[in-house]
Structures are given as structure tokens and as C-alpha cells.
Coordinates of C-alpha atoms and ligand atoms in Angstrom, one line a residue:
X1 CA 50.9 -26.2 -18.9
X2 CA 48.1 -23.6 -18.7
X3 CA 45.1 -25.2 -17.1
X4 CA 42.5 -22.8 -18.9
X5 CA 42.3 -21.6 -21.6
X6 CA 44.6 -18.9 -22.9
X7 CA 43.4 -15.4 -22.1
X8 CA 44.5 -12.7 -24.6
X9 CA 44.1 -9.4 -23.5
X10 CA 44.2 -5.7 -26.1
X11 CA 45.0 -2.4 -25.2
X12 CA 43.8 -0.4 -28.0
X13 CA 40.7 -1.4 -30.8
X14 CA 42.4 0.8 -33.8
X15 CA 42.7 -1.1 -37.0
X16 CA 46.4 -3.3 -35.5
X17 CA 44.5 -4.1 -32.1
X18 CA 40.8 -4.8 -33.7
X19 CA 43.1 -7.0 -36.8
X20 CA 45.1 -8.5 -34.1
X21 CA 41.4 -10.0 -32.2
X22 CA 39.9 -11.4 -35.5
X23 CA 43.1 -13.3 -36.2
X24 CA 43.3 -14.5 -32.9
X25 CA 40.0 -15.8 -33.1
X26 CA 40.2 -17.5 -36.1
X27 CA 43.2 -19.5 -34.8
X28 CA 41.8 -20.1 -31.2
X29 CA 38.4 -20.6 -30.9
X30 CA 38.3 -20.8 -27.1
X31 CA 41.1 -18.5 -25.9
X32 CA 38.9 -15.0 -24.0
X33 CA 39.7 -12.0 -25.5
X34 CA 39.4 -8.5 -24.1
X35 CA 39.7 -5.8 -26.4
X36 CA 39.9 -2.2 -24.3
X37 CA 39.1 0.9 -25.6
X38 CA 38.8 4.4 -24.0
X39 CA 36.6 5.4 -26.9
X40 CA 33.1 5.0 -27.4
X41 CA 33.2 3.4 -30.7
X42 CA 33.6 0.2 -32.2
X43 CA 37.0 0.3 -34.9
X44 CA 36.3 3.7 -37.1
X45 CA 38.3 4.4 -40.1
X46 CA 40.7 7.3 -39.1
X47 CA 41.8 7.2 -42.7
X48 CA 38.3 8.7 -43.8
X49 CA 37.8 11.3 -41.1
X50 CA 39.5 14.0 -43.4
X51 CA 36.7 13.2 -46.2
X52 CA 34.0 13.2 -43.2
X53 CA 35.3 16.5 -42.3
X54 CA 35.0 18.0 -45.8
X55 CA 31.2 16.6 -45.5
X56 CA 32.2 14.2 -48.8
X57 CA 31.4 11.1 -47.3
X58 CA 28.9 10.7 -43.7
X59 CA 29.5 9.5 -40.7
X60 CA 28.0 5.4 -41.1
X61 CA 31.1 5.6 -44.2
X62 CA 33.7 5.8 -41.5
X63 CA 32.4 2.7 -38.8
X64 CA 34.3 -0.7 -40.0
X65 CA 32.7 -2.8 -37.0
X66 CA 29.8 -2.5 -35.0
X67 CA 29.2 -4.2 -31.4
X68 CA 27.4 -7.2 -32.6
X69 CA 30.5 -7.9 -35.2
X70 CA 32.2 -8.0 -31.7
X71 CA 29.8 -10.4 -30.3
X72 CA 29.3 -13.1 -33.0
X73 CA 33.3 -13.8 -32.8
X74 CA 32.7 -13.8 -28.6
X75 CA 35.5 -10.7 -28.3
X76 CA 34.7 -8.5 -25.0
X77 CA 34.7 -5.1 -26.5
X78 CA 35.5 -3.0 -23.2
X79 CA 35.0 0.8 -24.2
X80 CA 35.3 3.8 -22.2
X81 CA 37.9 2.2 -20.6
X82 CA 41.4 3.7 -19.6
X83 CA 44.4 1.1 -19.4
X84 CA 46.2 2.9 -16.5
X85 CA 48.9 0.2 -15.9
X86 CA 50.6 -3.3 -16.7
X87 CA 52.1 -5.5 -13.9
X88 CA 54.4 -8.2 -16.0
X89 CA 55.2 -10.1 -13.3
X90 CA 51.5 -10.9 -12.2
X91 CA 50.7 -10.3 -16.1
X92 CA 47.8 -8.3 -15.5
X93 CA 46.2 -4.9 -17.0
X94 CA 44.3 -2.2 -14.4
X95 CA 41.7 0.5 -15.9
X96 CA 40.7 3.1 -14.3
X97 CA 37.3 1.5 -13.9
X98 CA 39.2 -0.7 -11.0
X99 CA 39.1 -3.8 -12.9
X100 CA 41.7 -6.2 -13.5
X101 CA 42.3 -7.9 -16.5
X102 CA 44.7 -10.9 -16.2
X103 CA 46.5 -12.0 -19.5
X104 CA 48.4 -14.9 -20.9
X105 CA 49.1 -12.9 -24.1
X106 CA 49.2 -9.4 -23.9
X107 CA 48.9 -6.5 -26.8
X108 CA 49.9 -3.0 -27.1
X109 CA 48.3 -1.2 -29.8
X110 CA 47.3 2.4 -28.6
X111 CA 48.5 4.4 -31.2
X112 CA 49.3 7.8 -29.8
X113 CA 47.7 11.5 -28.6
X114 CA 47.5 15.0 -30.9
X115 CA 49.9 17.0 -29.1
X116 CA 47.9 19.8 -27.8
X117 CA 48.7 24.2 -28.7
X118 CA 51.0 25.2 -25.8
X119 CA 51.4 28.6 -25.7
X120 CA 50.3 32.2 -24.0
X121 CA 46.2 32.0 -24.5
X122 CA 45.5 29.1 -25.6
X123 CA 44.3 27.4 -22.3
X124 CA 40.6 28.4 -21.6
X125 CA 40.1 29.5 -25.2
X126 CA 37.5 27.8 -27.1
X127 CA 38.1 26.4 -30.7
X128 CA 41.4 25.0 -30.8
X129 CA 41.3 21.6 -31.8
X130 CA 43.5 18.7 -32.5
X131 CA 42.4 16.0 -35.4
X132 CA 42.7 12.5 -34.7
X133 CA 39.4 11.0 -33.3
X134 CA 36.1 10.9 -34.4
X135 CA 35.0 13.1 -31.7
X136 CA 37.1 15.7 -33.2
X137 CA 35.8 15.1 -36.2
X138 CA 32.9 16.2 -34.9
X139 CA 33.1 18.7 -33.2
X140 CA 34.7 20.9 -35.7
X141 CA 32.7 20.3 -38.1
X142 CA 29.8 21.7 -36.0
X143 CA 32.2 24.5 -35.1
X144 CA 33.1 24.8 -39.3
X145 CA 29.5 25.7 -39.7
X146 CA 29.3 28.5 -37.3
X147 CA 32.8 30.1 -38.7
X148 CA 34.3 32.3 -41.2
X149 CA 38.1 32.1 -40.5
X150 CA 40.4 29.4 -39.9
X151 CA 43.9 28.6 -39.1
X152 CA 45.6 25.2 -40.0
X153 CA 48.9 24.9 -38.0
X154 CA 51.4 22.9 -38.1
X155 CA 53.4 20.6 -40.9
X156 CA 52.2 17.5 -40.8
X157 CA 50.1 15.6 -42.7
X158 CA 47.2 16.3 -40.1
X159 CA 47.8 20.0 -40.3
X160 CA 47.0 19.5 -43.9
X161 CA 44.1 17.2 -43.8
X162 CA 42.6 20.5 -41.4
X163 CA 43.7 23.1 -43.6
X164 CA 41.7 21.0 -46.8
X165 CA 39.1 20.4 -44.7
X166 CA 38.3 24.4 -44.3
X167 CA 39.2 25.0 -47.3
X168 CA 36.5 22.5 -49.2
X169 CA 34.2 24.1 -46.4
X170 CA 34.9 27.8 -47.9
X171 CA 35.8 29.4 -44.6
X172 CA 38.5 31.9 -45.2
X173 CA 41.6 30.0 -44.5
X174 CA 45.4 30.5 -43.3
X175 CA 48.3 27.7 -43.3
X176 CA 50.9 28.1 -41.0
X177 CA 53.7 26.0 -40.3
X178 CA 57.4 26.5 -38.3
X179 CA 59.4 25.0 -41.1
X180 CA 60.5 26.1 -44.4
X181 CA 58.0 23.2 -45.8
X182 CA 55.2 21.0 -45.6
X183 CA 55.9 17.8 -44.7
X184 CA 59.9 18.6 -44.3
X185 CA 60.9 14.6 -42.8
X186 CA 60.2 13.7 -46.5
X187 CA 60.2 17.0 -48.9
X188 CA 62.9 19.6 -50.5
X189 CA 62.2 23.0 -50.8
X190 CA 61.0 21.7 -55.2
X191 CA 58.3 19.2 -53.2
X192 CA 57.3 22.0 -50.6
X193 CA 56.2 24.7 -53.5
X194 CA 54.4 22.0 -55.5
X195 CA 51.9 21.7 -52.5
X196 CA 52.1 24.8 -51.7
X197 CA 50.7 26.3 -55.0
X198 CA 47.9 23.4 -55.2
X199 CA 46.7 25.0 -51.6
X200 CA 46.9 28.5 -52.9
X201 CA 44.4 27.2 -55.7
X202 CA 42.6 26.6 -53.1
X203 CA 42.6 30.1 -51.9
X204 CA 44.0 29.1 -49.1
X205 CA 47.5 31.5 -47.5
X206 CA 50.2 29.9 -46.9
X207 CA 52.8 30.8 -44.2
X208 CA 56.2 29.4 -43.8
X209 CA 58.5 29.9 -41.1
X210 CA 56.8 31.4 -38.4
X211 CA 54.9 30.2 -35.1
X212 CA 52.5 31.0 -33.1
X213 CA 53.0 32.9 -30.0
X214 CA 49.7 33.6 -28.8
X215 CA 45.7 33.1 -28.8
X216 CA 43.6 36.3 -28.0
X217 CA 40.9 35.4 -27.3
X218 CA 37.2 37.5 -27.0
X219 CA 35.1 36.2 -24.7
X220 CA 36.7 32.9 -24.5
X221 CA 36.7 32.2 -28.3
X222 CA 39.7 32.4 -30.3
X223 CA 39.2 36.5 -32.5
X224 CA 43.2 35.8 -33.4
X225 CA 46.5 34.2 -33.2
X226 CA 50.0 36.4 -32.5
X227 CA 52.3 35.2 -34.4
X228 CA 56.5 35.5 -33.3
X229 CA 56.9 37.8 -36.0
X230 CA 54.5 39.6 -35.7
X231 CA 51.4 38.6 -37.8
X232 CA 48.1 38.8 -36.5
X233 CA 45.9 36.1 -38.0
X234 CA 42.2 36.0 -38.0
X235 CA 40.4 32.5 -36.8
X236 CA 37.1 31.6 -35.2
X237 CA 38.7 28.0 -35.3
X238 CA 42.3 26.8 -34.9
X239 CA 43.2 23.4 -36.1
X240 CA 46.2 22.0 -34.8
X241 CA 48.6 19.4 -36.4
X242 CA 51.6 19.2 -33.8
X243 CA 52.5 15.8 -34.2
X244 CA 51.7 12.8 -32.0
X245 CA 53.4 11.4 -28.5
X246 CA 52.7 7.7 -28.8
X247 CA 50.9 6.2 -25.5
X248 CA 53.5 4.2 -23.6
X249 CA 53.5 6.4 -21.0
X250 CA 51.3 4.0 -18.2
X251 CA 54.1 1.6 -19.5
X252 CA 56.5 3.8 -17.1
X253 CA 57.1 0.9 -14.5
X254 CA 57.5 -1.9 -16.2
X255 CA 60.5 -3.4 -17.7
X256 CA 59.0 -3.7 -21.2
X257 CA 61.5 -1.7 -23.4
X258 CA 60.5 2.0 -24.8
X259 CA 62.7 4.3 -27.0
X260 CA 60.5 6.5 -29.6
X261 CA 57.9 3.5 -29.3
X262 CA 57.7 0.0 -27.6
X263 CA 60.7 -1.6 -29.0
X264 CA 59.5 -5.2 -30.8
X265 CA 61.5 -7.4 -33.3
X266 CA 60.2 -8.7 -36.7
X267 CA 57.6 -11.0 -34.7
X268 CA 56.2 -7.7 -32.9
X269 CA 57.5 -9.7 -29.7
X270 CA 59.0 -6.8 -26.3
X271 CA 61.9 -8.0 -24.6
X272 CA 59.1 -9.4 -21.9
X273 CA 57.7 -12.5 -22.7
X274 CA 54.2 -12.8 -23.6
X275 CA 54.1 -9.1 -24.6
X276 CA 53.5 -8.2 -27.5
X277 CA 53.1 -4.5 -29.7
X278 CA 52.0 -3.6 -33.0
X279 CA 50.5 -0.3 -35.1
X280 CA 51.9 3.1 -34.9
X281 CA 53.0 2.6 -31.0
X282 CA 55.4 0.0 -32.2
X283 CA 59.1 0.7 -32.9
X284 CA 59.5 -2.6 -35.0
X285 CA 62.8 -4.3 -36.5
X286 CA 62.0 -4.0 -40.5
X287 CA 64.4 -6.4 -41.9
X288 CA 63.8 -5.4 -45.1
X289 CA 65.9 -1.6 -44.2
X290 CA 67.8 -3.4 -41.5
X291 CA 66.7 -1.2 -38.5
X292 CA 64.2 -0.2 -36.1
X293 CA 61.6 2.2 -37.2
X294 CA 58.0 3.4 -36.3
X295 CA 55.5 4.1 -39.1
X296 CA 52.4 5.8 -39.1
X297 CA 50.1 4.2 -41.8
X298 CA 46.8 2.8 -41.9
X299 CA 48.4 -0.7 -43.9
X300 CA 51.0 -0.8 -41.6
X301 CA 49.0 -0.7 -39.1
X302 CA 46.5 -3.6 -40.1
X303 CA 49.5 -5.4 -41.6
X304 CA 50.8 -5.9 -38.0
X305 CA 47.5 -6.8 -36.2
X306 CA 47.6 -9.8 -38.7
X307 CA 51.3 -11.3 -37.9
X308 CA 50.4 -9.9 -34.2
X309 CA 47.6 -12.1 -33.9
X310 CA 49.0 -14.8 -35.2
X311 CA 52.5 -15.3 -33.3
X312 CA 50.3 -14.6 -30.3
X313 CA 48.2 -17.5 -30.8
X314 CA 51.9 -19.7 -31.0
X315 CA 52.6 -18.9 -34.4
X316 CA 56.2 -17.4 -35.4
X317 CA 55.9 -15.1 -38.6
X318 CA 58.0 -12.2 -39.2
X319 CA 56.7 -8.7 -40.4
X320 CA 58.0 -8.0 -43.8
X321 CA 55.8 -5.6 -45.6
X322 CA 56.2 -2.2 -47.8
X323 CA 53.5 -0.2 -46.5
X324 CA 52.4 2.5 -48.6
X325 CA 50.3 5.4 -47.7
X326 CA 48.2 7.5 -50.1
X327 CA 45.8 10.4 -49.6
X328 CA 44.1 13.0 -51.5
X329 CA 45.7 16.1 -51.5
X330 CA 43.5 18.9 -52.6
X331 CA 42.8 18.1 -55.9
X332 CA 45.7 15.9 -56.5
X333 CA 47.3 12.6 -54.3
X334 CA 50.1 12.3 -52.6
X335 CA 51.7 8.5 -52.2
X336 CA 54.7 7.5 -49.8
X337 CA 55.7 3.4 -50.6
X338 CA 57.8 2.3 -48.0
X339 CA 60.8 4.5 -46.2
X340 CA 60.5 8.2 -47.4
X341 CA 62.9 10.1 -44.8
X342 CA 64.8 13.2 -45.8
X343 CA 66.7 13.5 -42.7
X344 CA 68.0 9.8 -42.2
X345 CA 71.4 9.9 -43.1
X346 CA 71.7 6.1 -44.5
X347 CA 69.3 7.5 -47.0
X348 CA 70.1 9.4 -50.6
X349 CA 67.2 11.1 -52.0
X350 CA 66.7 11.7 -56.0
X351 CA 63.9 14.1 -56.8
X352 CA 62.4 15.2 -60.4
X353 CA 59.6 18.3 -60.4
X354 CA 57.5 17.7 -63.6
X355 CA 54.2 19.7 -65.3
X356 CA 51.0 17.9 -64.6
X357 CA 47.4 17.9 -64.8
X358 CA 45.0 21.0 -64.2
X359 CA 48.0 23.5 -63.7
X360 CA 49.9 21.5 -61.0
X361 CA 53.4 20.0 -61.2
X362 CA 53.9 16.2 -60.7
X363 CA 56.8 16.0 -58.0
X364 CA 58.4 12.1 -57.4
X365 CA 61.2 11.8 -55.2
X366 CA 63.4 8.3 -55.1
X367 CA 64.8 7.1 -51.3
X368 CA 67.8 4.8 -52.0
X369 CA 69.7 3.2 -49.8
X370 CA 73.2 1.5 -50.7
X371 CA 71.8 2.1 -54.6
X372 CA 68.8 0.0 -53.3
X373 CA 65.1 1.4 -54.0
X374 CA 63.8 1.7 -50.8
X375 CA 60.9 4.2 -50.8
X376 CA 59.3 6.5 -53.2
X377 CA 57.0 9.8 -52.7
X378 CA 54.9 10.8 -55.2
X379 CA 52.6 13.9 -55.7
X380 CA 50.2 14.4 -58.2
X381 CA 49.6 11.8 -60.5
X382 CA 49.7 8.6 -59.5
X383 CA 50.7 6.6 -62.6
X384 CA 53.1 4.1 -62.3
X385 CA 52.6 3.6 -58.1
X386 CA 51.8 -0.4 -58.6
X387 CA 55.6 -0.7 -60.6
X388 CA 56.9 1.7 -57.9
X389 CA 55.7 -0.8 -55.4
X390 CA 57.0 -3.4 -56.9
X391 CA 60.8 -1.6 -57.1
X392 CA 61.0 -1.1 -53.7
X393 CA 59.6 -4.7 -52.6
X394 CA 62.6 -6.0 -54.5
X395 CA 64.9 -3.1 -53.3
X396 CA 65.4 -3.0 -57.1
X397 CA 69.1 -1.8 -57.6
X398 CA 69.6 2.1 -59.2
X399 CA 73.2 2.7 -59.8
X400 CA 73.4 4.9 -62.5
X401 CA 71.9 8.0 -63.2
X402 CA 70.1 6.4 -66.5
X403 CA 68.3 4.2 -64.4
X404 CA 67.6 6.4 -61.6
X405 CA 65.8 8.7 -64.2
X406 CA 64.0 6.0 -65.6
X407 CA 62.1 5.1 -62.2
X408 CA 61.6 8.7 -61.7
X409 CA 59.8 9.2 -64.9
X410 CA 58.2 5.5 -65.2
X411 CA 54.4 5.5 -65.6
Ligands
FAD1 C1 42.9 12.3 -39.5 C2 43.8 11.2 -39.9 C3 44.0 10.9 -41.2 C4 44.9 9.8 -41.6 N1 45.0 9.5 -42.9 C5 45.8 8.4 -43.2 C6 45.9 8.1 -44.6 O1 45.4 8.7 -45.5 N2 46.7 6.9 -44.9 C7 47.3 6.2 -43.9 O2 48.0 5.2 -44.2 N3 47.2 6.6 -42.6 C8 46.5 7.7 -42.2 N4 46.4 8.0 -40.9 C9 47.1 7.2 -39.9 C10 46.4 5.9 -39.6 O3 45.0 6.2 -39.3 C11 47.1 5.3 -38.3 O4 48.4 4.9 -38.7 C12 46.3 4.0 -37.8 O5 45.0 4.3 -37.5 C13 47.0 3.5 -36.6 O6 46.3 2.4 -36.1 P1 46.6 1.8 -34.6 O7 45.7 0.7 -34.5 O8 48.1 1.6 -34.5 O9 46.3 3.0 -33.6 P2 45.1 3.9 -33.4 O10 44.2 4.0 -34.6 O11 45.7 5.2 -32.9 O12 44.3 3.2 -32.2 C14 44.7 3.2 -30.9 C15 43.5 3.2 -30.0 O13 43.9 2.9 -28.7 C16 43.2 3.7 -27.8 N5 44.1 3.8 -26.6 C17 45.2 4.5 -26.4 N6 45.7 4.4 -25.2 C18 44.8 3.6 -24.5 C19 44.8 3.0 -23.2 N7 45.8 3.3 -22.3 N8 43.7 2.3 -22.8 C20 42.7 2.0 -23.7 N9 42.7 2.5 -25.0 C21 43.8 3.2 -25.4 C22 43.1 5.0 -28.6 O14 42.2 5.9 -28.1 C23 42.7 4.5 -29.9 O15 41.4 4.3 -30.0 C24 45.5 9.1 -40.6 C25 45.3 9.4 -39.2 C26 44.5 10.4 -38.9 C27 44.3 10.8 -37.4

């Protein structure tokens, strides 16, 4: 029996780690908890950077919690402040402020880092920037007001968010990407031209299939990137969406389990007791597709901090969720509701290309798996999402091809 009280630590204040703390409170009104953060900021929402970067919305829109939110519930917000290692024999957490923060429960819930430009030039140049903190944010916005040309790279959804972003702002703008596609772990080559012709509304070029090779750079600022075959591309700004490498790396010497994330079951529980992870670090059991997955979604996210916080205050209840993501894209959306992967073999894929609204096609693509609805992506418009999410929380059964084309034109 613990002679104090229990003493929760959290590595990581994004929405899972900042949900996790205000469940835990709730349920234990004594226990200490210590929330770390190397950012500056109380929780942010990352979700409306893209709409602070297209100056739609200011900055006070995108806080969720500020300190004093942190002090009425008596959670130590610890910012600026580095997790550099877990001992989970002595169960503690060291920073790299030299402190030592000694746990009972323990969460993981630091999300991951923008993989940075790697190639000939970019080192030393100015401009290049990655989009995933409010720092970022930021700073390219100041540098957005001082340009005239821009470069979004990359095929992701991040690379897009940039590439609207400069496009809203005017500044003369150039997609590039490595794949045939945008957004190729969930499109078709149908999907891929939908979005592609809503950007070029936009006046924005986009490039398929090459990479960049090189910055040159003029006086340490970026006058263009090389391309391998041979484009030269104009930018005063390079915004790059290269994915994300999730941060378990000061994880290495411990015996807590790591594949593609920190492998949890259904109760976000590691293999190590009294461990726990949760967000988009966390490669969780989903028992409702029968495997292990990460997920990269604001709901997902927060959905885990709940169940999180409660199984580490002694509860035991399992993560069963369809998480759904939706974002504007130019001036349509774009919806995923629950597993939307083109390349996972268990999955068969249905797709129907439509025309919609202000000269753009609706595109909705069906994920089934064993005939079993088990994610939908949908660009354009958006009718019909709630039934969709319905479908695929009861894994709703689509033999035929009749009912198959029902879903796919339901509104
Ligand atoms: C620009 C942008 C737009 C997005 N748009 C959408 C959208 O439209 N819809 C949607 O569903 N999702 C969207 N997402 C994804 C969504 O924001 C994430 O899935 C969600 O924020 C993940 O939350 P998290 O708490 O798991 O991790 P994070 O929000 O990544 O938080 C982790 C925190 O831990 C900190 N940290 C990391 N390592 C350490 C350490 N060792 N010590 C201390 N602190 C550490 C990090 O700095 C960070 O503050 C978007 C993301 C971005 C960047």
C-alpha cells in the first residue's frame, strides 16, 4: 500500500496529455500531478493553426487553457521543459532542467516532430519551415508578409494546410509532392485530381512526382529549389510537410515496448506496469478493426486522454471509438471517419467521383473490411457524414454492389 498519495506524472500537455490531467483530477482529488511540456504554452489548438495561418481566425482563438485553468484544478504545468529519460525500475522521469520527477502513474503523450528538409542547401538557409507548433505558426506568417513566392512540399495533409495557407495569403504559390497524389495512404489517382483542380482554382501549380534536390540559396535565404528533374522553382519561403517521427526516442533504454509508436492495448496500458500512452504517440489495440494502429486525429487524441485518465486513476475502460477527422480544404472539406488506408491489404476500397458545388467534384471513397464498413473518406460536400458515422460504428455489413452504391451516394 502506497503511503502517500498517488503521484501521476505527464509527458506531453497536447489535447490526450492535458485531457488525460483533468480526468485525473476529477477522479482523484489529492493524487500530484505534473504535466511537462517543452513548449511555452498552455494546451493550443493545433487543429486551428492552419486558419491562424490564413489570418481567418487570431491567435487568443487557438489557446484552450491558460495557466490559472492549470492552477484552480492544482496541476503543476512544468513548461520549457525536456523529458530526456524514463527509469522504470525507480519509476522516475529526468528533464533536462536536472530535475527528477518520481511517478506512481506515468503518461506518454508527446505526439511527434515535423521531419525536417534534408537535402544539398537546405542547412544554413533561411525560410524553410516545418508546420506543427504554434511557433511555427508564427513565424511564417511574419515571413508570408515579407514574400512573394512559395513552395508547399510534401503530401501530406500538413503540406496542404501550408500550400492553402499561401495561397489564401496571395503569394504566388507551387505544390510539390514525390507521389503520383495528394494524400496517396488514403486516395486513387480519381481522389488525387479532385484536389488537385480545387488547388489550381486556387491558382496555385501543382507538381506531381518529382522531389526536391536542392535549396540555392542568396545570401542565406532560399531565391530557389532544384528539383531531380530538373525544375527550378521560385520561393522566398519553403513549407515543408514530410511527415512526423513520433517522440519515443528518450524511451531508447527502457523496456517499455516501441514499434511505429509505444505499443498499448485497449486500456492504453505498455507492457510496463504503471505506464501508460495515449494520442498520436500511441500504437493502440482498436478492437473494433482487430489490430494495432496509430492515428493522427485531434478526437482521437482527446478520446484517449479521457479513458487514459481514467484507468490511471484504477479505472479499467477500454478505447472503443471511430474517430473522425474533418478539415477545410480550400473551399471545400474533406472528412476521414474511422480507418481510411489505401495500402492495407485487409482493406477493399470502393470509390465514386461525383459533380458538386461551385465547379468541384464530390469524391467519397468506402474502406470495407470482410464486407464490414469500416471507414469512409469524403471530399466536398459533407452531406450525409453523421449516417456515415453511424455505418461504420456498427461496421454496417455491404455485400452487394446495390448497397455498396447506396452508401456511396447516401446524403
Ligand atoms: C497544422 C496541423 C493541423 C491539424 N489539423 C487537424 C485536423 O484538422 N483534424 C484533426 O483531427 N487533426 C488535425 N491535426 C492533428 C492533431 O492536431 C493531432 O492529432 C493532435 O494534436 C495530437 O495530440 P497529442 O496530444 O497526441 O500530441 P501533440 O499535440 O503533438 O502534443 C504533444 C506535446 O508533447 C510535447 N513533447 C514531446 N516530447 C516531449 C518531451 N520529451 N518532453 C516534454 N514534452 C514533450 C510536444 O512538444 C507537444 O507539445 C493537425 C495537426 C497539425 C500540426
Amino acid at each position: 500500500m502506497a503511503t502517500h498519495d498517488k503521484r501521476y506524472v505527464i509527458i506531453g500537455n497536447g489535447v490526450a496529455g492535458t485531457t488525460a490531467a483533468e480526468t485525473i483530477r476529477k477522479n482523484d482529488p489529492n493524487g500530484s500531478i505534473h504535466l511537462l511540456t517543452n513548449e511555452p504554452y498552455p494546451l493550443y489548438n493545433r487543429v486551428s493553426l492552419p486558419r491562424f495561418l490564413q489570418g481567418v481566425i487570431v491567435e487568443q482563438k487557438v489557446m484552450i487553457r491558460d495557466f490559472a485553468w492549470h492552477e484552480q484544478r492544482n496541476i503543476n504545468l512544468v513548461t520549457e521543459t525536456l523529458a530526456i529519460s524514463v527509469n522504470t525500475e525507480e519509476r522516475v522521469v529526468v528533464t533536462n532542467t536536472g530535475q527528477i520527477y518520481p511517478y506512481d502513474a506515468l503518461l506518454i503523450a508527446t505526439g511527434g516532430w515535423a521531419n525536417t528538409l534534408n537535402v544539398d542547401g537546405a542547412a544554413g538557409t533561411k525560410h524553410i519551415y516545418n508546420f506543427v507548433t504554434l511557433d511555427d505558426t508564427k513565424t511564417i506568417i511574419e515571413r508570408m508578409q515579407e514574400s512573394k513566392t512559395a513552395l508547399a512540399y510534401g503530401g501530406s495533409f500538413i503540406s496542404y494546410e501550408l500550400c492553402d495557407g499561401f495561397a489564401i495569403r496571395k503569394l504566388d504559390t507551387t505544390w510539390l509532392m514525390r507521389g503520383p497524389y495528394w494524400l496517396r495512404s488514403a486516395l486513387d489517382p480519381e481522389g488525387g485530381e479532385v484536389v488537385d483542380n480545387i488547388a489550381r482554382k486556387f491558382g496555385v501549380e501543382v507538381i506531381h512526382g518529382d522531389e526536391i534536390e536542392s535549396i540555392i540559396s542568396k545570401n542565406g535565404v532560399p531565391a530557389y529549389a532544384k528539383t531531380k528533374r530538373g525544375r527550378e522553382i521560385p520561393a522566398d519561403m519553403i513549407g515543408v510537410g514530410l511527415g512526423i517521427t513520433l517522440n519515443t526516442q528518450f524511451l531508447a533504454n527502457t523496456p517499455i515496448e516501441i514499434r511505429g509508436g509505444i505499443v498499448v492495448n485497449e486500456f492504453l496500458e505498455t507492457n510496463i506496469d504503471g505506464v501508460y500512452a495515449a494520442g498520436d504517440v500511441a500504437e493502440f489495440y482498436d478492437p473494433t478493426i482487430g489490430y494495432h494502429h496509430t492515428m493522427g486525429t485531434w478526437d482521437n487524441a482527446m478520446a484517449h486522454g479521457r479513458i487514459v485518465g481514467t484507468n490511471m486513476v484504477g479505472g479499467h475502460q477500454a478505447y472503443l471509438d471511430v474517430p473522425t477527422y474533418t478539415s477545410p480544404l480550400f473551399d471545400v472539406n474533406i472528412a476521414v471517419v474511422g480507418t481510411a488506408e489505401s495500402n492495407n491489404p485487409e482493406l477493399e476500397a470502393v470509390a465514386r467521383r461525383e459533380p458538386g458545388e461551385k465547379g468541384n467534384d464530390n469524391y467519397r471513397k468506402l474502406f470495407l473490411r470482410d464486407n464490414r464498413l469500416v471507414g469512409v473518406l469524403m471530399i466536398g460536400s459533407p452531406k450525409g457524414r453523421k449516417k456515415l458515422v453511424e455505418l461504420v460504428k456498427n461496421q454496417q455489413v455491404l455485400a452487394t454492389p446495390e448497397e455498396r452504391e447506396a452508401v456511396l451516394t447516401l446524403k
